[in-house]
Amino acid sequence: MSKTGIVIVDHGSRRAESNAMLEEVARQFGERFRQTHEIVEPAHMEICEPSIATAYAACVARGATRIMVLPFFLGPGKHWTKDIPALAAEAAVKHPGTQYHVAMPLGIDDLILDLLNKRAAFCQNNAFVCDSCRGTIRSGETGVEPLELKPHHEEKSSALCSTCPFKGQPLPQSVGS
């Protein structure tokens, strides 16, 4: 009987807590749906490991011959239409006898709408200043100064997102040093 592996993939971030969140999502998904999906691996499209290739190989090592890549993205942008399928195809070449399929992004769904409502209710119930936002620009509090946007990468980095607003701009001296 053929086993199916699940790879849950996000963009990837330089922020460790963002990457750790995806790993927790994959862990919880694997735990909750272990009866139907016994092989679940997290992956980041770019910037950090585990990559799609690494997660694909881990699924194969655990006995999967079909790999379903689940984008942890809202919309059907370039990453879903081009980047993720290309990375999955590249990973599949290294594992003859396997197949992959890239699922649709999260998109518009009643569950997404419920989640947005849950977030709005949380803000309202916390008088629009919860512990995670208090004192930051996210809170909209008076007297909190916005941070100046600065490039977050080196100009020649090969791990840039193609949509980065700073791509191709030289770094100020204070950021790159």
Coordinates of C-alpha atoms in Angstrom, one line a residue:
M1 CA 0.0 0.0 0.0
S2 CA 1.3 3.4 -1.0
K3 CA 1.8 6.0 1.7
T4 CA 1.2 9.7 1.3
G5 CA 3.4 12.3 3.0
I6 CA 2.2 15.8 3.7
V7 CA 4.6 18.7 3.4
I8 CA 3.2 22.0 4.9
V9 CA 5.1 24.8 3.4
D10 CA 5.3 28.5 4.2
H11 CA 7.5 31.3 2.8
G12 CA 10.3 31.0 5.3
S13 CA 11.6 33.9 7.5
R14 CA 14.6 35.3 9.1
R15 CA 12.6 35.4 12.3
A16 CA 13.1 32.2 14.2
E17 CA 9.7 32.5 15.9
S18 CA 7.9 32.6 12.6
N19 CA 9.7 29.5 11.4
A20 CA 9.0 27.7 14.7
M21 CA 5.3 28.5 14.3
L22 CA 5.2 26.5 11.0
E23 CA 6.9 23.6 12.7
E24 CA 4.3 23.7 15.5
V25 CA 1.5 23.9 12.9
A26 CA 2.9 20.8 11.2
R27 CA 3.4 19.0 14.5
Q28 CA -0.2 19.7 15.6
F29 CA -1.6 18.8 12.2
G30 CA 0.3 15.5 12.3
E31 CA -1.0 14.8 15.8
R32 CA -4.6 15.8 15.1
F33 CA -4.9 13.9 11.8
R34 CA -2.5 11.0 12.5
Q35 CA -5.2 8.4 11.6
T36 CA -5.3 9.7 8.0
H37 CA -1.9 11.5 7.6
E38 CA 0.8 9.6 9.4
I39 CA 3.7 11.4 7.6
V40 CA 3.8 15.2 8.1
E41 CA 6.8 17.4 7.6
P42 CA 7.2 21.2 7.7
A43 CA 9.1 23.1 5.0
H44 CA 10.0 26.7 4.1
M45 CA 10.0 27.8 0.5
E46 CA 13.2 29.8 0.9
I47 CA 15.6 31.5 3.4
C48 CA 15.9 28.6 5.9
E49 CA 15.7 24.9 6.5
P50 CA 13.9 22.6 6.3
S51 CA 13.5 23.3 2.6
I52 CA 10.9 21.6 0.4
A53 CA 13.6 19.2 -0.8
T54 CA 14.6 18.3 2.8
A55 CA 11.0 17.8 3.8
Y56 CA 10.3 15.7 0.6
A57 CA 13.3 13.5 1.4
A58 CA 12.1 13.1 5.0
C59 CA 8.7 11.9 3.8
V60 CA 10.3 9.4 1.4
A61 CA 12.6 8.2 4.2
R62 CA 9.5 7.6 6.3
G63 CA 8.0 5.4 3.5
A64 CA 6.0 7.9 1.4
T65 CA 5.8 7.5 -2.3
R66 CA 3.2 10.3 -2.9
I67 CA 4.0 13.7 -1.5
M68 CA 1.2 16.3 -1.1
V69 CA 2.5 19.8 -0.6
L70 CA 0.1 22.0 1.3
P71 CA 0.9 25.7 0.9
F72 CA 0.4 27.7 4.2
F73 CA -0.4 30.7 2.0
L74 CA -3.7 32.6 1.6
G75 CA -3.8 33.4 -2.1
P76 CA -2.8 31.8 -5.4
G77 CA 0.2 34.1 -6.1
K78 CA 3.5 33.4 -7.8
H79 CA 4.7 31.2 -5.0
W80 CA 1.8 28.8 -5.5
T81 CA 1.7 29.0 -9.3
K82 CA 5.4 28.8 -10.0
D83 CA 7.9 28.6 -7.1
I84 CA 6.5 25.8 -5.0
P85 CA 5.6 23.5 -7.9
A86 CA 9.1 24.0 -9.3
L87 CA 10.8 23.2 -6.0
A88 CA 8.5 20.1 -5.5
A89 CA 9.4 18.9 -9.1
E90 CA 13.1 19.4 -8.4
A91 CA 12.8 17.4 -5.2
A92 CA 10.8 14.6 -6.9
V93 CA 13.6 14.1 -9.5
K94 CA 15.9 13.0 -6.7
H95 CA 13.4 10.4 -5.6
P96 CA 12.4 8.2 -8.6
G97 CA 9.2 6.3 -8.1
T98 CA 7.6 9.1 -6.1
Q99 CA 4.9 11.6 -7.2
Y100 CA 3.9 15.0 -5.8
H101 CA 0.9 17.2 -5.9
V102 CA 0.7 20.9 -4.8
A103 CA -2.7 21.6 -3.1
M104 CA -4.6 24.8 -3.4
P105 CA -3.7 27.7 -1.0
L106 CA -5.9 28.4 2.0
G107 CA -8.0 30.9 0.1
I108 CA -11.5 32.1 1.1
D109 CA -13.2 29.7 3.4
D110 CA -15.7 29.9 6.2
L111 CA -13.0 28.8 8.6
I112 CA -10.7 31.7 7.5
L113 CA -13.6 34.1 8.0
D114 CA -14.3 32.6 11.4
L115 CA -10.6 33.1 12.3
L116 CA -10.6 36.7 11.1
N117 CA -13.7 37.3 13.3
K118 CA -11.9 35.6 16.2
R119 CA -8.9 38.0 15.8
A120 CA -11.2 41.0 15.6
A121 CA -13.1 39.9 18.8
F122 CA -9.8 39.4 20.6
C123 CA -8.8 43.0 19.8
Q124 CA -12.1 44.4 20.9
N125 CA -12.2 42.3 24.1
N126 CA -8.8 43.6 25.0
A127 CA -9.7 47.3 24.4
F128 CA -7.4 47.2 21.3
V129 CA -4.3 47.0 23.4
C130 CA -3.3 43.4 24.3
D131 CA 0.0 42.2 25.7
S132 CA 1.4 41.3 22.3
C133 CA 0.7 44.8 20.8
R134 CA 1.0 47.2 23.8
G135 CA 3.8 49.7 23.2
T136 CA 4.4 48.7 19.6
I137 CA 3.3 50.3 16.3
R138 CA 0.7 47.6 15.9
S139 CA -1.3 49.0 18.8
G140 CA -1.9 52.4 17.3
E141 CA -1.3 53.9 20.7
T142 CA -0.5 57.6 20.8
G143 CA 3.2 58.3 21.4
V144 CA 4.4 55.1 19.8
E145 CA 6.7 56.1 17.0
P146 CA 6.7 54.1 13.8
L147 CA 9.9 52.3 13.0
E148 CA 11.7 53.4 9.8
L149 CA 11.6 50.7 7.2
K150 CA 15.1 49.5 6.4
P151 CA 16.4 46.8 4.1
H152 CA 16.7 43.5 5.9
H153 CA 19.1 41.7 3.7
E154 CA 22.3 42.0 1.8
E155 CA 22.1 43.2 -1.8
K156 CA 23.6 40.1 -3.2
S157 CA 21.8 37.5 -1.1
S158 CA 20.5 34.6 -3.1
A159 CA 17.7 33.9 -0.7
L160 CA 15.7 37.0 -1.4
C161 CA 11.9 36.9 -1.9
S162 CA 11.2 38.2 -5.3
T163 CA 8.6 40.5 -3.9
C164 CA 10.9 42.2 -1.3
P165 CA 10.4 46.0 -1.5
F166 CA 14.2 46.4 -0.8
K167 CA 15.5 44.1 -3.5
G168 CA 18.2 45.9 -5.4
Q169 CA 18.6 48.8 -3.0
P170 CA 21.9 49.3 -1.3
L171 CA 22.0 48.8 2.4
P172 CA 22.5 51.8 4.7
Q173 CA 25.8 51.5 6.7
S174 CA 24.0 50.9 10.0
V175 CA 22.0 47.9 8.8
G176 CA 24.6 45.7 7.1
S177 CA 27.4 46.0 9.6

